[in-house]
Amino acid sequence: METESFRALLTDRGRALLTELRGFTPDQELALATRLRREYPAELVRAAFEQAALRQRARAKFGPDADAMFFTPDGVEQATRRSVAEWRAARFAALGVKRLADLCCGIGGDAIALARAGVAVLAVDRSPLTCAVAEANAAALGLAELIEVRCADVAEIDVTGFDAVFTDPARRTARGRVFDPEAYSPPLSWAVAAARRTPYGALKVAPGIPHELVPEGAEAEWVSDHGEVKEAVLWFGTGAAEPHRATLLPGGHTLTGGRPAPAGDGDGGDGGHGDGGHGDRAAAVGTGRVGRYLYEPDGAVIRAHLIAEVAGRIGARPVDPMIAYLTSDRLVATPYAQAYELTDVLPYKVKTLKSLLRERRVGTVVIKKRGVSVLPEELRRQLKPSGPNAVTVILCRTDDGPLMMLGQPVGG
C-alpha cells in the first residue's frame, strides 16, 4: 500500500467505504467489489478491501479496537498484542513515567497502550506509511493529544528530558526472521545504549534470546498470553533484585528469580515450550519417580529459567534433571504450570500405547513431548485412535529411557 492510497481512506468517502466493508466475507468479495467500483474509484476500492481484511486479522491482537484502527500487513504481523502492550504500559506508569520516546513505533500499538495509561508519547518510525498509520490510529482512538508521531531515523532522536525510552527493533528482513541481535534494526547494542540514556528503559527482543546476551544490570522479562510466549523485554532502571521475570497473561501473574545460566542450559527452542529443559535448576530440587501429578510449566517460566522456583512453590521434583516437567503426589494449584492427573506411567512403546488406546476407546489424543525425537502427527497416524474418549499422552526422556505418561489436564 502506498501512502497516498492510505490517506485516501482517511477521507469521508474512504471512511464510508470502510464502513460498508465491515464484516464482509471472502465469498462476498467479488460481487461487493463489482458494485462498489460503480460508486468509488477502483484504487480506493482495492485499498479499502485490503484494509478491511487487515482489520479482520487484527482483531485477534487488538479486539474491538481493530474495527476503528488502520494497519499495514507488516504492522498486523509485528505489532504488540494489546494485552501485552497494556501490561508493559502499566509497568511504565507504575514507575512514574510521564514522557516516553517510543522508538520504532510501528503502527502505534504500544503508543496507544501507553497513552491510555496516561503517558505522553513521542512515537518515532522511519517509514512514512507506517507513521501515517500510527497517526491515524492515535486520532481514531481519541489519543492524538498524548501521541506525537515523528517520521525520522531513531538514531537522530534526542531523548533528553524523557523519563523513559522503549525500543522495538525490527527482527525480520525480506529473507525472514533475524536471530542475531546485532542484526536487529537498530542493533541490540545501540538499543541498549538508548535505554540507558533515560531513567528507565525497555527493549523488546526475541523470546529465544540467550541468557548470556542479557546486558549486565538489566531485568529480563518473558511474557506469555494464554500459555503462548509472546515476547521478551529487557528492562533498565527498575532496580530489580532478581534478574529474571516470567509474566503470565491474562491475570498478570509474575514470578521473579534467576541467576546466571550454566553452559548448555536452554529450553530446546521448541517455540517457547521446548523439548529441553532447565539444567541444574531442576537437579537442585532432586529427581525421583513419577508421582500422581505431572506439571508442565508455562513457556515464560521455562524461558526465564524459573522452573526450580515453581518446583519449590508446589513441592514438586523434576521427572528428569534436564527436562521441563515436574511431578508430585500432591495437587497444588499454581498459575505457573498446567497440572495433569496421570493414570499410567510406562516405558514408551508405540505398540503398547496403541493397545491401551484401543482398549479404552480413545479417539482424541493430545500428544506432548520433551526430549524425545517423535513427530506428534506421525505418531497419531500410527496410533489410529478411534472412539468417544480423550487422553493426553506425554512423552519424556529420562536417564532410564523414554517414558509415556497418560492422563488428563486438571481443570481443563
Short mmCIF file of N, CA, C and O in Angstrom, two decimals, residues 2 10 39 68 96 104 149 162 181 192 204 214 226 230 242 258-259 278 297 305 313 330 333-334 354 356 380 397:
data_model
loop_
_atom_site.label_atom_id
_atom_site.label_comp_id
_atom_site.label_asym_id
_atom_site.label_seq_id
_atom_site.Cartn_x
_atom_site.Cartn_y
_atom_site.Cartn_z
N GLU A 2 0.57 2.19 -0.86
CA GLU A 2 1.29 3.45 -0.91
C GLU A 2 0.67 4.45 0.06
O GLU A 2 -0.52 4.36 0.40
N LEU A 10 -8.67 7.95 4.60
CA LEU A 10 -8.99 8.84 5.72
C LEU A 10 -9.98 9.93 5.34
O LEU A 10 -10.45 10.68 6.20
N GLU A 39 -19.40 3.06 -7.77
CA GLU A 39 -19.60 4.26 -6.95
C GLU A 39 -18.28 4.92 -6.55
O GLU A 39 -18.25 6.13 -6.28
N ALA A 68 -11.72 0.15 14.31
CA ALA A 68 -11.55 1.59 14.13
C ALA A 68 -10.14 1.95 13.70
O ALA A 68 -9.88 3.08 13.28
N GLY A 96 6.33 5.67 37.44
CA GLY A 96 6.21 7.13 37.46
C GLY A 96 6.54 7.80 36.15
O GLY A 96 6.74 9.02 36.10
N CYS A 104 10.95 3.13 16.93
CA CYS A 104 10.47 2.04 16.06
C CYS A 104 9.04 1.70 16.46
O CYS A 104 8.69 0.56 16.77
N VAL A 149 3.54 11.76 16.59
CA VAL A 149 4.20 10.83 15.66
C VAL A 149 5.22 11.62 14.84
O VAL A 149 4.90 12.67 14.28
N PHE A 162 13.15 13.08 28.53
CA PHE A 162 12.17 12.00 28.61
C PHE A 162 12.42 11.15 29.86
O PHE A 162 13.57 11.00 30.29
N PRO A 181 21.06 -10.75 17.50
CA PRO A 181 20.57 -9.46 17.99
C PRO A 181 21.32 -8.26 17.41
O PRO A 181 20.76 -7.17 17.32
N VAL A 192 20.37 -0.90 23.57
CA VAL A 192 20.73 -0.92 24.99
C VAL A 192 21.27 0.44 25.41
O VAL A 192 20.90 0.97 26.47
N LYS A 204 12.49 -4.47 23.47
CA LYS A 204 11.84 -5.71 23.08
C LYS A 204 12.81 -6.57 22.28
O LYS A 204 13.45 -6.09 21.35
N VAL A 214 21.91 -11.11 27.78
CA VAL A 214 21.21 -10.11 28.57
C VAL A 214 22.25 -9.20 29.22
O VAL A 214 23.14 -9.67 29.93
N HIS A 226 -2.17 -16.49 27.44
CA HIS A 226 -2.91 -17.73 27.28
C HIS A 226 -1.98 -18.91 26.98
O HIS A 226 -2.26 -19.75 26.14
N LYS A 230 4.95 -14.67 24.05
CA LYS A 230 4.80 -13.63 23.04
C LYS A 230 6.06 -12.81 22.83
O LYS A 230 6.36 -12.39 21.71
N GLU A 242 16.08 -9.34 41.44
CA GLU A 242 16.37 -10.60 40.75
C GLU A 242 16.31 -10.35 39.24
O GLU A 242 15.44 -9.61 38.77
N GLY A 258 16.08 -16.23 39.40
CA GLY A 258 17.10 -16.40 38.38
C GLY A 258 18.50 -16.12 38.86
O GLY A 258 18.73 -15.44 39.86
N ARG A 259 19.42 -16.68 38.11
CA ARG A 259 20.85 -16.49 38.31
C ARG A 259 21.51 -16.82 36.98
O ARG A 259 20.85 -17.36 36.08
N HIS A 278 16.03 -27.27 31.83
CA HIS A 278 16.35 -26.21 32.75
C HIS A 278 17.62 -26.52 33.50
O HIS A 278 17.87 -26.00 34.58
N PRO A 297 5.35 -26.55 33.19
CA PRO A 297 5.49 -25.11 33.42
C PRO A 297 5.13 -24.30 32.17
O PRO A 297 5.34 -24.74 31.04
N HIS A 305 14.02 -19.51 32.95
CA HIS A 305 14.78 -20.44 33.79
C HIS A 305 14.34 -20.36 35.25
O HIS A 305 15.16 -20.30 36.17
N ARG A 313 7.74 -23.89 45.04
CA ARG A 313 6.44 -23.41 45.49
C ARG A 313 5.42 -24.53 45.64
O ARG A 313 4.56 -24.48 46.53
N ARG A 330 1.06 -34.74 45.18
CA ARG A 330 0.03 -33.81 45.65
C ARG A 330 -0.35 -32.86 44.53
O ARG A 330 0.49 -32.44 43.74
N ALA A 333 -2.47 -26.00 43.42
CA ALA A 333 -2.87 -25.02 42.40
C ALA A 333 -1.76 -24.00 42.19
O ALA A 333 -1.18 -23.48 43.16
N THR A 334 -1.44 -23.74 40.94
CA THR A 334 -0.44 -22.74 40.58
C THR A 334 -0.75 -22.18 39.21
O THR A 334 -1.13 -22.93 38.30
N LYS A 354 -0.67 -48.03 21.52
CA LYS A 354 -1.77 -48.28 20.59
C LYS A 354 -2.79 -49.24 21.20
O LYS A 354 -4.01 -49.04 21.09
N LEU A 356 -3.35 -49.76 24.44
CA LEU A 356 -4.06 -49.09 25.53
C LEU A 356 -5.18 -48.19 25.00
O LEU A 356 -6.30 -48.20 25.54
N ARG A 380 0.45 -39.94 15.81
CA ARG A 380 -1.02 -40.04 15.80
C ARG A 380 -1.49 -40.91 14.64
O ARG A 380 -2.43 -41.70 14.79
N ARG A 397 11.89 -37.85 27.94
CA ARG A 397 13.18 -38.51 28.08
C ARG A 397 13.55 -38.59 29.56
O ARG A 397 13.31 -37.67 30.35
#
